[in-house]
Coordinates of C-alpha atoms and ligand atoms in Angstrom, one line a residue:
X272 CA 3.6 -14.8 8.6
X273 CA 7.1 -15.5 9.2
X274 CA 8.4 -18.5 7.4
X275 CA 12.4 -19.2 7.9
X276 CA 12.8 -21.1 4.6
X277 CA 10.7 -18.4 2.4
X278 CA 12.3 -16.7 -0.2
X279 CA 13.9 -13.6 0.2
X280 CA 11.9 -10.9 -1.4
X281 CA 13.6 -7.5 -1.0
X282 CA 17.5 -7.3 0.7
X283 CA 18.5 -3.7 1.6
X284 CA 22.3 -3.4 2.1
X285 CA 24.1 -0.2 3.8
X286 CA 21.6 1.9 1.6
X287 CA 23.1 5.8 1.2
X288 CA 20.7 8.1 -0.5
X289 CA 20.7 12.2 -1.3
X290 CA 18.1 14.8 -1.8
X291 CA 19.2 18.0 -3.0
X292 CA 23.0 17.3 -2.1
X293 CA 21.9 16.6 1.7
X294 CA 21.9 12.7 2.3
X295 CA 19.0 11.8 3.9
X296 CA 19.6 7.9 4.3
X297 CA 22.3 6.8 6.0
X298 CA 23.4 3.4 5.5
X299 CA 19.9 1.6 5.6
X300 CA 19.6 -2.6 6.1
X301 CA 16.4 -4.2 5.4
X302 CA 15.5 -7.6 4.3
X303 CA 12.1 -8.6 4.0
X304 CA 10.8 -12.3 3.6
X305 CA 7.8 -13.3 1.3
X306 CA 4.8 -14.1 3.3
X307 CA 5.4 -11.1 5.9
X308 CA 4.3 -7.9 6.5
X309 CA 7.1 -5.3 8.1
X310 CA 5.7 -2.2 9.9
X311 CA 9.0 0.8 9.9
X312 CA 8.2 3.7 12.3
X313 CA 9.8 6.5 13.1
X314 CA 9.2 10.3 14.0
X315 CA 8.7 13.2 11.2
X316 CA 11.9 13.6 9.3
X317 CA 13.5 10.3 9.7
X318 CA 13.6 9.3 6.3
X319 CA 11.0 6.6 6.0
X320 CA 9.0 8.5 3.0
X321 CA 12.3 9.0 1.2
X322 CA 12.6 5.3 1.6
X323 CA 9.5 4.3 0.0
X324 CA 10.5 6.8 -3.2
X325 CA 14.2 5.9 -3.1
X326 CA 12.8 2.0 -4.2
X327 CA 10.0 2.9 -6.2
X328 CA 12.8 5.3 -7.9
X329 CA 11.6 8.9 -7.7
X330 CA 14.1 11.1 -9.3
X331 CA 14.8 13.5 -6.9
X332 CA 16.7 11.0 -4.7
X333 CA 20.3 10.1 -5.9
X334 CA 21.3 7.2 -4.4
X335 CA 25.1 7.2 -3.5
X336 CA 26.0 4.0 -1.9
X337 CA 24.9 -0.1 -0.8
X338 CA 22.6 -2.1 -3.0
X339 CA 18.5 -2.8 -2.8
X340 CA 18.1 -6.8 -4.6
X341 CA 14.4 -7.1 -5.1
X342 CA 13.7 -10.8 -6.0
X343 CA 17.5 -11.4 -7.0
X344 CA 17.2 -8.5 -9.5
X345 CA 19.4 -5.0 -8.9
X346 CA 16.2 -3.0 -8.4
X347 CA 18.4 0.5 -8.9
X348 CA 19.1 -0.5 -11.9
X349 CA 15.6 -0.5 -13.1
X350 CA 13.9 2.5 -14.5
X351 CA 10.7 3.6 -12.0
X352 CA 8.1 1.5 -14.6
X353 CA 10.1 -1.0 -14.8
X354 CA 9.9 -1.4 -11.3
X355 CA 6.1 -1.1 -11.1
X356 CA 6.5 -3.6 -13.6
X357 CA 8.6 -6.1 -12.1
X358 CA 6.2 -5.9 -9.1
X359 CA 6.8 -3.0 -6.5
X360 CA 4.2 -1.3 -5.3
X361 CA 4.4 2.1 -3.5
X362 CA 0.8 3.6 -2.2
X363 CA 2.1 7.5 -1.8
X364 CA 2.0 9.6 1.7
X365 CA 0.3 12.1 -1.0
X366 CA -1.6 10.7 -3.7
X367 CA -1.4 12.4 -7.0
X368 CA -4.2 14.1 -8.5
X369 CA -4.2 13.6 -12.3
X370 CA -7.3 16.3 -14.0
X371 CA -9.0 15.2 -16.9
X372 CA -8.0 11.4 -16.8
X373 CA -10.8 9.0 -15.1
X374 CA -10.2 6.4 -12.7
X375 CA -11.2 3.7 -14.5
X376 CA -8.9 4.3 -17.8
X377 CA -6.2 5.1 -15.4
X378 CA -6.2 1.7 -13.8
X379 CA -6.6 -0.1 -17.3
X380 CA -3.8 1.4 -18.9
X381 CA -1.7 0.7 -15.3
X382 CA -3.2 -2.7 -15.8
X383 CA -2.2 -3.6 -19.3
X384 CA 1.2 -1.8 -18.7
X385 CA 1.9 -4.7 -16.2
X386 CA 0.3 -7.5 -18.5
X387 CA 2.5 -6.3 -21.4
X388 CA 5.7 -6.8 -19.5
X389 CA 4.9 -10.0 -19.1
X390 CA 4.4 -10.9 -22.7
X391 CA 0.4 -11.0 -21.7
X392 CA -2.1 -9.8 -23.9
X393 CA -4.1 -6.9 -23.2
X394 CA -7.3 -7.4 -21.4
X395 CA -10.8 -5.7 -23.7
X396 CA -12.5 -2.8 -21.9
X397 CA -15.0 -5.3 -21.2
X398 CA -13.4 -7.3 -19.5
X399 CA -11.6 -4.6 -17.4
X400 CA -14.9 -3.4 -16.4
X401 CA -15.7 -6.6 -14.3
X402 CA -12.5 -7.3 -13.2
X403 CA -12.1 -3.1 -11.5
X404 CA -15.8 -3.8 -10.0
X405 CA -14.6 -7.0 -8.4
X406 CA -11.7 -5.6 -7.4
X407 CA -13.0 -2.1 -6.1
X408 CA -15.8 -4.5 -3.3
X409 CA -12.3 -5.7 -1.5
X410 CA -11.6 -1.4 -0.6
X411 CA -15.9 -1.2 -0.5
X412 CA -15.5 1.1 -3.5
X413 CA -18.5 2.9 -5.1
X414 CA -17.8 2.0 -8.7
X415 CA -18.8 6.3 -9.5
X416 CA -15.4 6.7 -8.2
X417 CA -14.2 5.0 -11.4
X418 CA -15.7 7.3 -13.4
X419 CA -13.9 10.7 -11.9
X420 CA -10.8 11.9 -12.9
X421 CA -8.2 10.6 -10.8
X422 CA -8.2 11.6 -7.0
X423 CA -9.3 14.5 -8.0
X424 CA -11.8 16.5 -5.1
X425 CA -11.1 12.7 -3.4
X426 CA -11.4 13.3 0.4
X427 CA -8.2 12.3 1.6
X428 CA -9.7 8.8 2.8
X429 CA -11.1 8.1 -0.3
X430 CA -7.7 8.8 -1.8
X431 CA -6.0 5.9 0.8
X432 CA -8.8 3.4 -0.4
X433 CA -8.4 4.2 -4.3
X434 CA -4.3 3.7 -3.5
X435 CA -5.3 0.3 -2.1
X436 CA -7.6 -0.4 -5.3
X437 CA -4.6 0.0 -7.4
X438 CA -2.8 -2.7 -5.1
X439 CA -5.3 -5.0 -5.6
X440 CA -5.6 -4.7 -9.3
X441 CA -1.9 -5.0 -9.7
X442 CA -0.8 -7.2 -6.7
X443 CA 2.5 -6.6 -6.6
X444 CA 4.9 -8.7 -4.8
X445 CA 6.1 -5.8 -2.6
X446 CA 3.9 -3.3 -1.6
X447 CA 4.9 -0.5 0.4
X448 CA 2.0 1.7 1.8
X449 CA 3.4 4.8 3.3
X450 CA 0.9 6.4 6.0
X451 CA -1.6 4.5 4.1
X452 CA -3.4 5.1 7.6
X453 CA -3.3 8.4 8.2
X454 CA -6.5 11.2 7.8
X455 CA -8.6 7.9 7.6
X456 CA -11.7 8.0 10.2
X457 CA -12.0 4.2 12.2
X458 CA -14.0 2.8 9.3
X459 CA -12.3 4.1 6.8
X460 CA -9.1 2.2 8.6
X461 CA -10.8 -0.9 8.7
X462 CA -11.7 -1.2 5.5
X463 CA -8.1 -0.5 4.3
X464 CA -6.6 -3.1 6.6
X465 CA -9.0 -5.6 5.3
X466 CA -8.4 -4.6 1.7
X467 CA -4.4 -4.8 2.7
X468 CA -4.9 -8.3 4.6
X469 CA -7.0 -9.9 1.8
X470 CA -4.2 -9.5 -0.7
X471 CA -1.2 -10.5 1.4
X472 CA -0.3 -13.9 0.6
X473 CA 2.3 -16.4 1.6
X474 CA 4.3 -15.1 -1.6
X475 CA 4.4 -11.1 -1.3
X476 CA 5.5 -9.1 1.0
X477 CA 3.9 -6.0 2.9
X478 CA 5.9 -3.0 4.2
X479 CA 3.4 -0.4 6.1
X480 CA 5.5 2.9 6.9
X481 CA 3.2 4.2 9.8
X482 CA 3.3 7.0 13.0
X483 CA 0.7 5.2 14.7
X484 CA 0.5 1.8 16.5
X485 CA -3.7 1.7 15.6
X486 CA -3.1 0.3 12.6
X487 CA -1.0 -2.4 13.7
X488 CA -4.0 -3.8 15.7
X489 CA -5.7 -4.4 12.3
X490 CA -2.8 -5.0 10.2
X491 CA -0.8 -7.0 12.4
X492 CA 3.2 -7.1 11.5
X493 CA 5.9 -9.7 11.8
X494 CA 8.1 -7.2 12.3
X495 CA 8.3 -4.0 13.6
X496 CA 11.4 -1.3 12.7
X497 CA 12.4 2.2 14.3
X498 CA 14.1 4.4 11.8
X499 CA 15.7 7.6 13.0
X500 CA 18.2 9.4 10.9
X501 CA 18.0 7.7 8.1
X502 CA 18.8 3.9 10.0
X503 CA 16.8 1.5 11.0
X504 CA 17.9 1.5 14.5
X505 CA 15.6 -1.4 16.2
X506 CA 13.8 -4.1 15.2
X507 CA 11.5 -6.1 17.3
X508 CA 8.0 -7.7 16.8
X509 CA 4.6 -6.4 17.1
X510 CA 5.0 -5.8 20.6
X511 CA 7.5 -3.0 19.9
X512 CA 4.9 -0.8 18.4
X513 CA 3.0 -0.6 21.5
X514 CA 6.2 0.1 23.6
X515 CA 6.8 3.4 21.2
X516 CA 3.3 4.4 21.6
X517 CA 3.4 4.2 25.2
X518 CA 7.3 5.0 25.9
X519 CA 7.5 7.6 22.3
X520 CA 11.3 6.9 20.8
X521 CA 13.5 8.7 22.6
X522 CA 15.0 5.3 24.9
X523 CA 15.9 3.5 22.0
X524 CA 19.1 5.7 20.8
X525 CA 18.4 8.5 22.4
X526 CA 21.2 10.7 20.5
X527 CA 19.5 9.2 17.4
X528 CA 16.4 8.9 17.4
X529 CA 15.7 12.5 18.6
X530 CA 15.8 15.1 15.5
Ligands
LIG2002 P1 9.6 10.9 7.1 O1 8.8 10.3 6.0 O2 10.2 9.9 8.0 O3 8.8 11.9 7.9 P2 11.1 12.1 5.0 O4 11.7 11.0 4.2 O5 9.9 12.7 4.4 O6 10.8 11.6 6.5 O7 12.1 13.3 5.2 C1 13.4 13.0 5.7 C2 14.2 14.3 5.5 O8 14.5 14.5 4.2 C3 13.5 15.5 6.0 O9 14.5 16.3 6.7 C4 13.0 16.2 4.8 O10 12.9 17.6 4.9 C5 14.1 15.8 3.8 N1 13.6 15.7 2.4 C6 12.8 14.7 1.9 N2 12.5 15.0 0.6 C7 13.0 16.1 0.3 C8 13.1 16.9 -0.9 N3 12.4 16.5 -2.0 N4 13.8 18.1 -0.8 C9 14.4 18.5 0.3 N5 14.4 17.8 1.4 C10 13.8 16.6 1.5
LIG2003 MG1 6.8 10.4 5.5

């Protein structure tokens, strides 16, 4: 929901970032209101994925110019937990699989990690036992998925939905869900989008990094962004995803936007 007088949650400026000496991002602008959910598309290889890790501060990505000011804090500054902590939230393209630690203790340590920076006190295993069951009906969760080590053998919907459980146990104030939508089956994709849309609220913000305009009819942005070459190169509202699907992203610039 776009609300002129809300406060600004994240402010991207002229954003330069590296991989491997080869920069990847290319003076980046992106400002993102609370209360609204931004969709960024953009074909294979335009840098959207090396976006999301560039802010949740993956450390192959050197960034080498322009600022990111997440709730009037110099997020670059911030170690990657200290981020997570402050409340971004990245769901990955590619889940991690983590052997021999279970879902459930996983999420609890995530859990208190996040109460603990906030001077709050830890929450009993009890406790965080009803709280993960509550939490896991929003993604329709069987709660035997707590009890397996973390996506491990997860199909890769099941690894999408227990992404989203995390972001509904943590609520972040940002959340960035790259390709959240993609290898799910139609029900798999509704019951994501309804996870994502129960937890946005008028004071966090939503950024969906997608390919595909279908899961803009369930998650429906504010704004819509084309990146190509490591810019965002057009912004518009929803109506602009279903001018890409239909029109693909070469008329926008087309020396650009075509890798
Ligand atoms: P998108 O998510 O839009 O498909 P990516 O951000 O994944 O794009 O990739 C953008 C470009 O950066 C690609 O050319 C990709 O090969 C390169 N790239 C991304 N991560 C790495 C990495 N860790 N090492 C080398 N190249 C990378
Ligand atoms: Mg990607």
């Amino acid at each position: 929901m776009i609300n002129e007088n809300a406060k600004t949650i994240l402010s991207v400026r002229n954003l330069h970032a590296s991989v491997e000496g080869t920069e990847i991002l290319k003076g980046l602008n992106f400002e993102v209101k609370a209360g609204e959910i931004h969709a960024i598309m953009g074909l294979n290889g335009s840098g959207k994925s090396t976006f999301s890790k560039v802010l949740a501060g993956h450390p192959d990505y050197t960034v080498t110019a322009g600022e990111v000011i997440f709730q009037g804090q110099d997020l670059l500054a911030l170690e990657p937990h200290e981020r997570a902590n402050s409340g971004v939230f990245l769901a990955f393209q590619y889940p991690l699989e983590i052997p021999g630690v279970s879902n459930r203790d996983f999420l609890r340590v995530a859990y208190n990690a996040h109460r603990k920076a906030r001077d709050e006190e830890e929450i009993d295993v009890f406790d965080f036992d009803d709280l993960i069951e509550e939490r896991s009906e929003i993604v329709k969760m069987d709660v035997s998925f707590l009890d397996r080590s973390v996506n491990e053998g997860f199909s890769g919907g099941e690894k999408k939905r227990n992404e989203i459980l995390q972001m509904a146990l943590l609520q972040p104030d940002l959340a960035i869900l790259d390709e959240t939508d993609s290898g799910l089956d139609i029900d798999a994709l509704k019951t994501v989008s309804s996870g994502v849309n129960q937890l946005s609220t008028p004071d966090n913000a939503t950024v969906l990094i997608t390919h595909y305009q279908r899961l803009l009819n369930y998650i429906v942005p504010d704004y819509v962004h084309v990146m190509a070459q490591g810019r965002i190169v057009k912004t518009g509202g929803k109506e602009l995803a279903l001018e890409l699907e239909s029109r693909g992203y070469d008329w926008i610039v087309p020396e650009e936007a075509v890798v």
